[in-house]
Short mmCIF file of C-alpha atoms in Angstrom, two decimals:
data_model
loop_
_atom_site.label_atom_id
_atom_site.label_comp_id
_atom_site.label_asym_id
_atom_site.label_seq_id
_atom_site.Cartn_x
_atom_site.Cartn_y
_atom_site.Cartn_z
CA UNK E 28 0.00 0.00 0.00
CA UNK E 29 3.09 2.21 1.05
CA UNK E 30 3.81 3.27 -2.64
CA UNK E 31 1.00 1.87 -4.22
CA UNK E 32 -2.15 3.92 -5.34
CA UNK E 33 -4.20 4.77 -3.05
CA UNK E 34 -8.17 4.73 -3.48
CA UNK E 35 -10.04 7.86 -4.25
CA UNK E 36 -12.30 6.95 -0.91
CA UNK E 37 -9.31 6.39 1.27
CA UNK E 38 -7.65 9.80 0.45
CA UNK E 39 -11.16 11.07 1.27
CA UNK E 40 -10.90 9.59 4.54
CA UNK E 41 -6.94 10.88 4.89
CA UNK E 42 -8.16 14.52 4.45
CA UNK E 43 -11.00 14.24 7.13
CA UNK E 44 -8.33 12.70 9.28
CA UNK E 45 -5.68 15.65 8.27
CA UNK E 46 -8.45 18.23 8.87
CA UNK E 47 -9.66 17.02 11.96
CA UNK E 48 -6.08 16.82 13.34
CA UNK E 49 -4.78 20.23 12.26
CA UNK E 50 -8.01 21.65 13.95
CA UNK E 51 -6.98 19.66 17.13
CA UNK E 52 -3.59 20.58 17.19
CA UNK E 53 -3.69 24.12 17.01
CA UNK E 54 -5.49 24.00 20.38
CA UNK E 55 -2.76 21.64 21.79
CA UNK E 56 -3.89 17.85 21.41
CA UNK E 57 -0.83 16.05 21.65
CA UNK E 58 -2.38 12.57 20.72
CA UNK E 59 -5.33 10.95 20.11
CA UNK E 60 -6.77 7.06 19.84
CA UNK E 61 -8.23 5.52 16.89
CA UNK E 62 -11.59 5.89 19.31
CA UNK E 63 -11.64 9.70 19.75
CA UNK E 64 -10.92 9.63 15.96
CA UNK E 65 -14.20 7.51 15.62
CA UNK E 66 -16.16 9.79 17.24
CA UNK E 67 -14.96 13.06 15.90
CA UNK E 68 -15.42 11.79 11.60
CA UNK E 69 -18.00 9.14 11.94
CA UNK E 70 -15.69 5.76 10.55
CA UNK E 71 -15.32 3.03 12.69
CA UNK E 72 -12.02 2.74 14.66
CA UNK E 73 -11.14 -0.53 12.99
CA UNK E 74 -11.76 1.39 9.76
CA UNK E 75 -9.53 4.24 11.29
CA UNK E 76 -6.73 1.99 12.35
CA UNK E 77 -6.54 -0.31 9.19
CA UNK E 78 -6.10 3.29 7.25
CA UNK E 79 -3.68 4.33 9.53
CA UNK E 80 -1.35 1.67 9.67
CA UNK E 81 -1.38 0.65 5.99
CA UNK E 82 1.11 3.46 5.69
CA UNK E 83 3.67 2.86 8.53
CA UNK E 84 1.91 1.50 11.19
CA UNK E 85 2.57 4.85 13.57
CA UNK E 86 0.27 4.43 16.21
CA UNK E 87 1.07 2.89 19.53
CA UNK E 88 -1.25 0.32 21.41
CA UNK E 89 -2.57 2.11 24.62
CA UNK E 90 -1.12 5.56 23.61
CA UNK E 91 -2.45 6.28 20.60
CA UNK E 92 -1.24 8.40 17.81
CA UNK E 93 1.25 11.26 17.86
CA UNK E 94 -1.16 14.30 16.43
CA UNK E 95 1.79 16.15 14.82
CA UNK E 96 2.98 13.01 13.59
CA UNK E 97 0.18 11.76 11.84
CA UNK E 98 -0.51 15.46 10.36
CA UNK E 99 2.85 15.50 8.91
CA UNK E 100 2.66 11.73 7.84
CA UNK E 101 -0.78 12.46 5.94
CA UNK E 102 0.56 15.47 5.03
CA UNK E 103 2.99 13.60 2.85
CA UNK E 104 1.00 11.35 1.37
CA UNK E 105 -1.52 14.25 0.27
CA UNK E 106 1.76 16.19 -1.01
CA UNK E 107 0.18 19.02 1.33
CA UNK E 108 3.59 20.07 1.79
CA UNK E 109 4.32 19.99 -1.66
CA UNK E 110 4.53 23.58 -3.49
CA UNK E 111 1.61 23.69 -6.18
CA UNK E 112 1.15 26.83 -8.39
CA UNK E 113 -2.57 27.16 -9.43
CA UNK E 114 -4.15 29.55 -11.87
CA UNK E 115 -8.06 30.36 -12.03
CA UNK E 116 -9.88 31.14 -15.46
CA UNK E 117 -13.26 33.08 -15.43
CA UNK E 118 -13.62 35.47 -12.71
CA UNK E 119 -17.27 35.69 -12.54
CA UNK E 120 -19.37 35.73 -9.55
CA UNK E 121 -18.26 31.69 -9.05
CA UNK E 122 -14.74 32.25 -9.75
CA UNK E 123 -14.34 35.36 -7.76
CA UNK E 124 -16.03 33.87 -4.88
CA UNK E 125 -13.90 30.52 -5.46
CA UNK E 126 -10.64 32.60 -5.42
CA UNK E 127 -11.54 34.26 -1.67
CA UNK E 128 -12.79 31.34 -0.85
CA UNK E 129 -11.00 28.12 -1.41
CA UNK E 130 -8.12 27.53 1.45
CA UNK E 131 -5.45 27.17 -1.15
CA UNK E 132 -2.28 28.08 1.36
CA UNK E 133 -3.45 25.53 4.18
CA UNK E 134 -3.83 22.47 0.93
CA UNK E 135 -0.36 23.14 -0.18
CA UNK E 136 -1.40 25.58 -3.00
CA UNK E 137 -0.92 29.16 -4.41
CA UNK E 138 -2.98 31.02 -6.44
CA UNK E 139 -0.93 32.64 -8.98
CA UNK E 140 -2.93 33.94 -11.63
CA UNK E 141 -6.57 35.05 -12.65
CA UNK E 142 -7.45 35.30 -15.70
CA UNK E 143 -10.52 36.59 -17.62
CA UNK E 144 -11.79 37.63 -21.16
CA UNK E 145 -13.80 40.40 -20.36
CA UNK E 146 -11.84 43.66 -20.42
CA UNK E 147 -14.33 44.71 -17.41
CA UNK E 148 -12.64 42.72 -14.66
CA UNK E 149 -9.10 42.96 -16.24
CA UNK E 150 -7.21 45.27 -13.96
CA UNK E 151 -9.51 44.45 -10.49
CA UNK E 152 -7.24 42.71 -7.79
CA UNK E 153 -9.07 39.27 -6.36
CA UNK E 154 -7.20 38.00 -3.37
CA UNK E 155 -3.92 40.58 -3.90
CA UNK E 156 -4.22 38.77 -7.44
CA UNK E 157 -4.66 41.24 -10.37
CA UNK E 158 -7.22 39.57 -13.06
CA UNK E 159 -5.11 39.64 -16.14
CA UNK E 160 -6.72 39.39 -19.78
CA UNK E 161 -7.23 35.91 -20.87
CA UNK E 162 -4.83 37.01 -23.56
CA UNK E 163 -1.58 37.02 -21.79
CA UNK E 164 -2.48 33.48 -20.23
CA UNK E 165 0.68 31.49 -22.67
CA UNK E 166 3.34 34.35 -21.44
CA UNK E 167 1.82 34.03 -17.84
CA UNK E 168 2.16 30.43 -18.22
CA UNK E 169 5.68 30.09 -19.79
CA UNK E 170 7.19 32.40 -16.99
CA UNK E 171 5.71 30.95 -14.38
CA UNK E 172 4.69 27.48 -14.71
CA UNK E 173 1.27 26.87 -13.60
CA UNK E 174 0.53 23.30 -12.60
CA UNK E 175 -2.92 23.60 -11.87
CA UNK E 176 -5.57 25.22 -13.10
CA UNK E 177 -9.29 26.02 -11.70
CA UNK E 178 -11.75 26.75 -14.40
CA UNK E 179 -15.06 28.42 -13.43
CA UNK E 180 -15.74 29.46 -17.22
CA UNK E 181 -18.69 28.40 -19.62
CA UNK E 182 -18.83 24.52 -20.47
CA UNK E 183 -18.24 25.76 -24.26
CA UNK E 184 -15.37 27.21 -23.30
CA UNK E 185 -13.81 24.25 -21.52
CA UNK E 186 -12.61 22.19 -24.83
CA UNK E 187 -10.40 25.01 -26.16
CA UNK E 188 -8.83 26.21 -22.93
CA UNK E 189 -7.56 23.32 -21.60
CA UNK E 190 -6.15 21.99 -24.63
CA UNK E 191 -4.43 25.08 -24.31
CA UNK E 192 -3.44 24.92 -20.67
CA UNK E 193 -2.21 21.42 -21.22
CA UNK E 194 0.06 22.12 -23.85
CA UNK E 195 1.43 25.33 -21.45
CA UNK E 196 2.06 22.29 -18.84
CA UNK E 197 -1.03 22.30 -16.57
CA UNK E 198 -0.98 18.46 -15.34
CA UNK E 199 -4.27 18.95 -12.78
CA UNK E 200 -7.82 20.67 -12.88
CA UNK E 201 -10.38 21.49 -10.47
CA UNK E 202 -13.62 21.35 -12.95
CA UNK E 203 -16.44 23.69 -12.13
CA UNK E 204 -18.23 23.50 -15.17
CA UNK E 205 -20.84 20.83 -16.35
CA UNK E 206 -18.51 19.68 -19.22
CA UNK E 207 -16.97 16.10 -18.57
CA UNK E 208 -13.33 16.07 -19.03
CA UNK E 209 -12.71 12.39 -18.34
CA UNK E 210 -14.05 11.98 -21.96
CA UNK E 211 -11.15 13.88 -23.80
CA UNK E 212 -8.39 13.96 -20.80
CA UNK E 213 -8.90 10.53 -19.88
CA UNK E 214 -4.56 11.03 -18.74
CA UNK E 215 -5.19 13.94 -16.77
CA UNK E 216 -5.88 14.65 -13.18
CA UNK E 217 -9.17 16.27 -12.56
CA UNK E 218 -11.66 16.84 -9.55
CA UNK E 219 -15.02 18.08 -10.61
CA UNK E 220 -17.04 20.01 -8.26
CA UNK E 221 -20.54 19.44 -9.84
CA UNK E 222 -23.43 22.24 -8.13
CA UNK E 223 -25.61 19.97 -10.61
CA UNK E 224 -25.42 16.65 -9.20
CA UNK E 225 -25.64 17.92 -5.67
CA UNK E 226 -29.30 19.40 -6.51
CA UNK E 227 -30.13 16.28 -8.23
CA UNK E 228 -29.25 13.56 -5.77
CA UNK E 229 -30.40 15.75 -3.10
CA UNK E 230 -33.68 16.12 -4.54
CA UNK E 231 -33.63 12.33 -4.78
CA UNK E 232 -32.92 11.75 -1.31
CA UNK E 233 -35.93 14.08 -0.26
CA UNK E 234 -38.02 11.69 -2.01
CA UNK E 235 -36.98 8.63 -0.63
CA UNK D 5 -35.32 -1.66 -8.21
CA UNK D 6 -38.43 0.63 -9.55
CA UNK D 7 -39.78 1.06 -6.15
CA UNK D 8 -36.52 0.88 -4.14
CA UNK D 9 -34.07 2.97 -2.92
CA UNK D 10 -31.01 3.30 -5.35
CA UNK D 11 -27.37 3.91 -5.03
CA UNK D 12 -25.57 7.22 -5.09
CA UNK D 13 -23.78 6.22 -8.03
CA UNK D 14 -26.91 5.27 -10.24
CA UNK D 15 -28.67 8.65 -9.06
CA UNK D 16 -24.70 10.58 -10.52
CA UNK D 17 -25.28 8.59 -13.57
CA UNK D 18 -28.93 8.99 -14.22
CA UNK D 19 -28.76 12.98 -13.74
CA UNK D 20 -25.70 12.73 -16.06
CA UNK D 21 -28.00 11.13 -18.65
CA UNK D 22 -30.91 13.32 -17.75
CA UNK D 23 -28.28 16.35 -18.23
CA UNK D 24 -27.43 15.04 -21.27
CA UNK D 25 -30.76 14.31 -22.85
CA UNK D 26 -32.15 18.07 -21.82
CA UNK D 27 -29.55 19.22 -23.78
CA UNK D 28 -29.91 17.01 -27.07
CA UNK D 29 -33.69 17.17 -26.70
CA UNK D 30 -33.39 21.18 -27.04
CA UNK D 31 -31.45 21.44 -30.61
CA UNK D 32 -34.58 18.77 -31.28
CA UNK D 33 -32.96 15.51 -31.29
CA UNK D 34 -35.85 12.68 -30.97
CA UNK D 35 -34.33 9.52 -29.99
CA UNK D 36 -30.76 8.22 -28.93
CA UNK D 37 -29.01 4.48 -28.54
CA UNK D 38 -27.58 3.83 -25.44
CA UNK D 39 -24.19 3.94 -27.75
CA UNK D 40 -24.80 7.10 -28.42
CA UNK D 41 -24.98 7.99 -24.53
CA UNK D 42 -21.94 5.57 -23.54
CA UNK D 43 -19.83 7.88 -26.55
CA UNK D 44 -21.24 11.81 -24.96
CA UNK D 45 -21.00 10.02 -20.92
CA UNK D 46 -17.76 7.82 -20.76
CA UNK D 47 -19.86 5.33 -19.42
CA UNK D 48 -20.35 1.77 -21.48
CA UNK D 49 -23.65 0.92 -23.54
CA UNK D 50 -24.19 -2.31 -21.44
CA UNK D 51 -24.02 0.20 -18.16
CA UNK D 52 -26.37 2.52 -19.78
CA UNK D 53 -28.92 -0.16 -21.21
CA UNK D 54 -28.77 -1.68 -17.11
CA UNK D 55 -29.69 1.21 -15.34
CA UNK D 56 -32.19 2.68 -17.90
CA UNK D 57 -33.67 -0.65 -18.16
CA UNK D 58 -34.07 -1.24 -14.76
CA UNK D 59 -36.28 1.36 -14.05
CA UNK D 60 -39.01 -0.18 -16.37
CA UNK D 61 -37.46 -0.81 -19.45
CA UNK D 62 -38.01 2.27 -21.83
CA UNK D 63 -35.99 1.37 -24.92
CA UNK D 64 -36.53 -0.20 -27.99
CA UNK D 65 -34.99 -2.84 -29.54
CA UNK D 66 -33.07 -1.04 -32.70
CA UNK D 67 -34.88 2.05 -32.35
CA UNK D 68 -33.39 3.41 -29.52
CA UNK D 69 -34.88 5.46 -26.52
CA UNK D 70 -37.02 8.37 -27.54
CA UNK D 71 -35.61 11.44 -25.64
CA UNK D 72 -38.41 12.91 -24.13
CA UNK D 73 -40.18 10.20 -22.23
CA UNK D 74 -36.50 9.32 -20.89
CA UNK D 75 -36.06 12.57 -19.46
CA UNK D 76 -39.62 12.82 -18.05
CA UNK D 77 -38.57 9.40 -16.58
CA UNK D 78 -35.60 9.66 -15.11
CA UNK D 79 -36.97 13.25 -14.34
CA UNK D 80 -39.20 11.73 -12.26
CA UNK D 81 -36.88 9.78 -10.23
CA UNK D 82 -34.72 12.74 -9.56
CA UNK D 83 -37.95 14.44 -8.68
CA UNK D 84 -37.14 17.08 -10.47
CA UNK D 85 -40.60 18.29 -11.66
CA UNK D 86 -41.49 18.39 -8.02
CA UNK D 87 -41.08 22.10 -6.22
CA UNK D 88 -38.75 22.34 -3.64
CA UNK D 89 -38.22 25.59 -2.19
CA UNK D 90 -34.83 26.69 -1.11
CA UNK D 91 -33.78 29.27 1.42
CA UNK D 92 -29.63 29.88 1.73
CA UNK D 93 -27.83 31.36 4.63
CA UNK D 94 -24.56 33.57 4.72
CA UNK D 95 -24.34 35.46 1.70
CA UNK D 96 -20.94 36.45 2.52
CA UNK D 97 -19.02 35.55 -1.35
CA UNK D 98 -19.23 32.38 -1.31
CA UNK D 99 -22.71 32.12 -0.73
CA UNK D 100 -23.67 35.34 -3.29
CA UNK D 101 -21.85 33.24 -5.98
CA UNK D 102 -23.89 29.82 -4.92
CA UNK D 103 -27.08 32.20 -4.86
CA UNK D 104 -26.18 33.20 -8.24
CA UNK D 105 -24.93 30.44 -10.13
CA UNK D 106 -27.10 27.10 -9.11
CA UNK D 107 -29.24 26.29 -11.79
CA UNK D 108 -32.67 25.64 -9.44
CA UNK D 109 -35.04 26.30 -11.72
CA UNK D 110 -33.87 23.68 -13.93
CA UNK D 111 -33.33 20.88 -10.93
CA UNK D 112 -36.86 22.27 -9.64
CA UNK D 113 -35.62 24.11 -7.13
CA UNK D 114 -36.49 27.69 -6.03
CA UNK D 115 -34.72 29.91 -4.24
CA UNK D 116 -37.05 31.84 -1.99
CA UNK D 117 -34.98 33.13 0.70
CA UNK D 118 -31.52 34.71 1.69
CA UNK D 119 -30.32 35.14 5.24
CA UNK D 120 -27.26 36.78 6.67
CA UNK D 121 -26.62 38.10 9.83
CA UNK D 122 -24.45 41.17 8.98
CA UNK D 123 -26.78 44.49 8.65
CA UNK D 124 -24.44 45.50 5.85
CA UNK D 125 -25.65 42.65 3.33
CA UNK D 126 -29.19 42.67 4.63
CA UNK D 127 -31.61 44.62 2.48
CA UNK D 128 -29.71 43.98 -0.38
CA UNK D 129 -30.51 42.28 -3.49
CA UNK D 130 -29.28 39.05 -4.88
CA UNK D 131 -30.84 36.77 -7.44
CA UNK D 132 -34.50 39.06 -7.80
CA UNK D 133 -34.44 38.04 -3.92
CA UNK D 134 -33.77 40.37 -0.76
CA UNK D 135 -31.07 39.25 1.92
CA UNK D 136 -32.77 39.27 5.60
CA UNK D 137 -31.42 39.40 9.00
CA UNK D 138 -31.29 36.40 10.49
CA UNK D 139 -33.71 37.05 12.69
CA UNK D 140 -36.09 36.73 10.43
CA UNK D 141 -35.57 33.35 9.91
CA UNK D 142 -38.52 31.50 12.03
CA UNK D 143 -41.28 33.79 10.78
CA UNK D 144 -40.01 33.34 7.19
CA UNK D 145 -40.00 29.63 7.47
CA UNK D 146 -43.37 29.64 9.11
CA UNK D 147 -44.83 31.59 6.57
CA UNK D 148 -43.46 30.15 3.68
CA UNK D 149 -42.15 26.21 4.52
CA UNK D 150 -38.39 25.71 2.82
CA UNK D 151 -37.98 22.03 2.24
CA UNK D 152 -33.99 22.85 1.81
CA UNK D 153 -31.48 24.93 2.85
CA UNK D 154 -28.19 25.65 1.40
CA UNK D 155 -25.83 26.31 4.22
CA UNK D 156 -22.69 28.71 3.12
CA UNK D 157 -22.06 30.19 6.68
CA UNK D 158 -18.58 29.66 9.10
CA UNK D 159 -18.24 25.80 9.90
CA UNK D 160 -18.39 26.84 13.69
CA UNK D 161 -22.42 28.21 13.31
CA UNK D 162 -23.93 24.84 11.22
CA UNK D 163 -25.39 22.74 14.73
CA UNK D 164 -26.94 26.13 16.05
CA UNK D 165 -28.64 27.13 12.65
CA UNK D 166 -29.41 23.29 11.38
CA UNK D 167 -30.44 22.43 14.63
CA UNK D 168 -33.07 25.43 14.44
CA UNK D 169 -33.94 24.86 10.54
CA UNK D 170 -34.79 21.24 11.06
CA UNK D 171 -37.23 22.33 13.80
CA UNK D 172 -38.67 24.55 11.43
CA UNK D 173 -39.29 21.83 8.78
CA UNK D 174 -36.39 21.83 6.57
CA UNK D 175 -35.67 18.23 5.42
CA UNK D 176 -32.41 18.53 3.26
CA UNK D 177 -29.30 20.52 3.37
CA UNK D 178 -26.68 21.29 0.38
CA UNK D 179 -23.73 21.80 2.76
CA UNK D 180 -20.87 24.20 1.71
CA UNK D 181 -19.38 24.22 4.80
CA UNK D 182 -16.75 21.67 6.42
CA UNK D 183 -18.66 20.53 9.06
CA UNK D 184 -19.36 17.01 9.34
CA UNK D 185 -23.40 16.66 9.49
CA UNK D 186 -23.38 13.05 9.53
CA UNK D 187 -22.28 12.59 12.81
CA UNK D 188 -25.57 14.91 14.49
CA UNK D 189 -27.99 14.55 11.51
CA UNK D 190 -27.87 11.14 10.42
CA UNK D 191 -30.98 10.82 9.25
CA UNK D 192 -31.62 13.80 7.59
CA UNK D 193 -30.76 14.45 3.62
CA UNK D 194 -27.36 16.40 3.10
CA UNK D 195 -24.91 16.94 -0.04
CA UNK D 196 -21.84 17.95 0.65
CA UNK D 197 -19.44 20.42 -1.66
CA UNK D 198 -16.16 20.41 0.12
CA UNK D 199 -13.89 22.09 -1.59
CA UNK D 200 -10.98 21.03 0.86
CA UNK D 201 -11.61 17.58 -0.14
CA UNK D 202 -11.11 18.33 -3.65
CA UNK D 203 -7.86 20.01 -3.13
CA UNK D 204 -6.06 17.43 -1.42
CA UNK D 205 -7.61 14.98 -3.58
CA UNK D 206 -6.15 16.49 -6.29
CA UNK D 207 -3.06 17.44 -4.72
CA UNK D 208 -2.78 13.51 -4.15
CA UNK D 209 -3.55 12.13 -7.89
CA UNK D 210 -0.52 15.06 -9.05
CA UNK D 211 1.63 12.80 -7.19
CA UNK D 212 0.50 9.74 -8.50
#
C-alpha cells in the first residue's frame, strides 16, 4: 500500500483525518486514539486503524497516535507540503467567490494567476491577485509554470482552454463546469465540483 | 429496483444522462441508442442499457430510446418536476456566488430566501431576492415552509442554525461548509461540496 495507489475513498478519509487533526492541534492535542478519531469523523475505529497503519503503522497500542505526527505523515501522502502553483480562469461571480474562498495556502497551494476575457474585470485585484486578460495566459504560463488550473468558465469554453493549458504544462484541474473532461483527458488529473449533481441527488434523497 | 431505494452512483449517472438528454432534446434531437450515450458520458452501452432498463425498461430494440419520455422518466426519479423551495444562509461571497450560479429552476428548485446576519448585506438584493437578518428566519420559514437549505455560513455556526432549521421543517441541506453533518444529523438528507476535499484529492492524484 506504502507506494501503491491509493483509493479515491481512502484519500477522502486521509483529508478528514488531516483536517480534523490540524483543527486539534492548534489547540494543543498532543495525541489521540483511533476511538476519539471515531467519534470526531464518523468511521469506525477498525476502519480508522486499518487506514492508519497501511502506511507505517505509527500508532502505539494504549497511547495512541502522535497528532503532529500523523498530520505531517498524511501530510505527505496528500503532497500538502508539496509547493503547487494554481491559476483560475473566469472570474465571474463563481470564480471570484472561489478565489476568496478556497483555502489554497493551508492544501499546499498558491494562487498565482486570474485570468478573464472580459476587459471589465481585467485590472480588479481578487485576493492581492490582479485579473489579467485571458490574452496574456501562454506568457503568464511560460514564466511561471502553472501546474494547476481552476476553471469556473462556460462549459463551451472548456474544450479550447484546456487543450491550451495542457500544452502550457497544466498536469491537474479542479472542474467547475458541467462539461466532462474524463471523456477527452482521460490522462489527466481532474476533480469536478458538480453544483448539478448535488441538486439532483439531493432532490432524490428528499423523495426517498 | 423501480420502487426501491437506489445507489448514489446510479442517481450521478442517471442525472448525467438526464443532463445530457435536456440538452440534445433542445437542438430537437428525438431519440438516442444507449451507444450514443456511452460515446457523450464515458460510461459503457451495457451500463447505460442496465440502469435505464431497470427502471421499467423504456428502450426499444433497434430504435433506440425516444428522448423525451426518458427525461420525463428519469426526471421523475430525480424528482425534479417536483417544487422544492430553497432558502440559503450567509451570503458572505461564497454564498452570493452559490445564490447566483445554481441552476434551481432547472433541478426544480427555487430559491425563496436569503439570510445573513451582517446588517451590511441585509436589504440587499441578490438573485431578484432580498437578503434578511437572520432574525427573520422562524417567521419566514413559518410563513413560507423551505424544504432545503443551502448552508454557506462559518463551519463553527452549522449545529446552532441546522439544529433550528430542522425544527422549522427543513428536510435537506446542500452543505458548503466543512462541518461534518453526519455525525448529528444522520438521518436527515445532506450533499456535501467540500472544496478542501477536492484540493487534497487532487493534490494527491498530481503525485501519482
Amino acid at each position: 500500500m506504502k507506494n501503491g495507489v491509493i483509493s479515491s475513498q481512502v484519500i477522502k478519509r486521509l483529508s478528514k483525518y488531516y483536517r480534523l487533526l490540524s483543527d486539534l492541534s492548534a489547540v494543543g492535542v498532543k495525541k489521540i486514539s483511533s476511538k476519539t478519531i471515531a467519534e470526531k469523523t464518523g468511521f469506525t475505529a477498525s476502519q480508522i486503524r486499518q487506514d492508519l497503519n497501511a502506511f507505517g503503522g505509527f500508532g502505539q497500542q494504549g497511547y495512541g497516535y502522535n497528532t503532529d505526527i500523523l498530520i505531517c505523515e498524511i501530510g505527505q501522502i496528500l503532497r500538502i507540503n508539496t509547493h503547487k502553483k494554481a491559476i483560475l480562469i473566469g472570474v465571474g461571480n463563481l470564480g471570484r467567490a472561489v478565489a476568496l474562498h478556497l483555502e489554497f495556502e493551508a492544501s499546499g497551494y498558491s494562487l498565482i494567476g486570474l485570468f478573464d476575457k472580459k476587459e471589465s474585470v481585467t485590472g480588479t485585484v481578487v485576493r492581492n491577485t490582479p485579473v489579467r486578460h485571458i490574452s496574456r495566459l501562454d506568457e503568464f504560463c511560460r514564466e511561471n509554470r502553472p501546474e494547476v488550473a481552476i476553471l469556473c468558465i462556460p462549459k463551451e469554453e472548456v474544450p479550447i482552454i484546456a487543450d491550451h493549458l495542457i500544452r502550457l504544462g497544466v498536469k491537474g484541474f479542479i472542474n467547475f463546469t458541467q462539461y466532462d473532461m474524463s471523456l477527452r483527458y482521460g490522462s489527466v488529473a481532474v476533480e469536478n465540483i458538480n453544483f448539478w449533481d448535488s441538486l439532483t441527488t439531493l432532490s432524490y434523497k428528499l423523495g426517498e
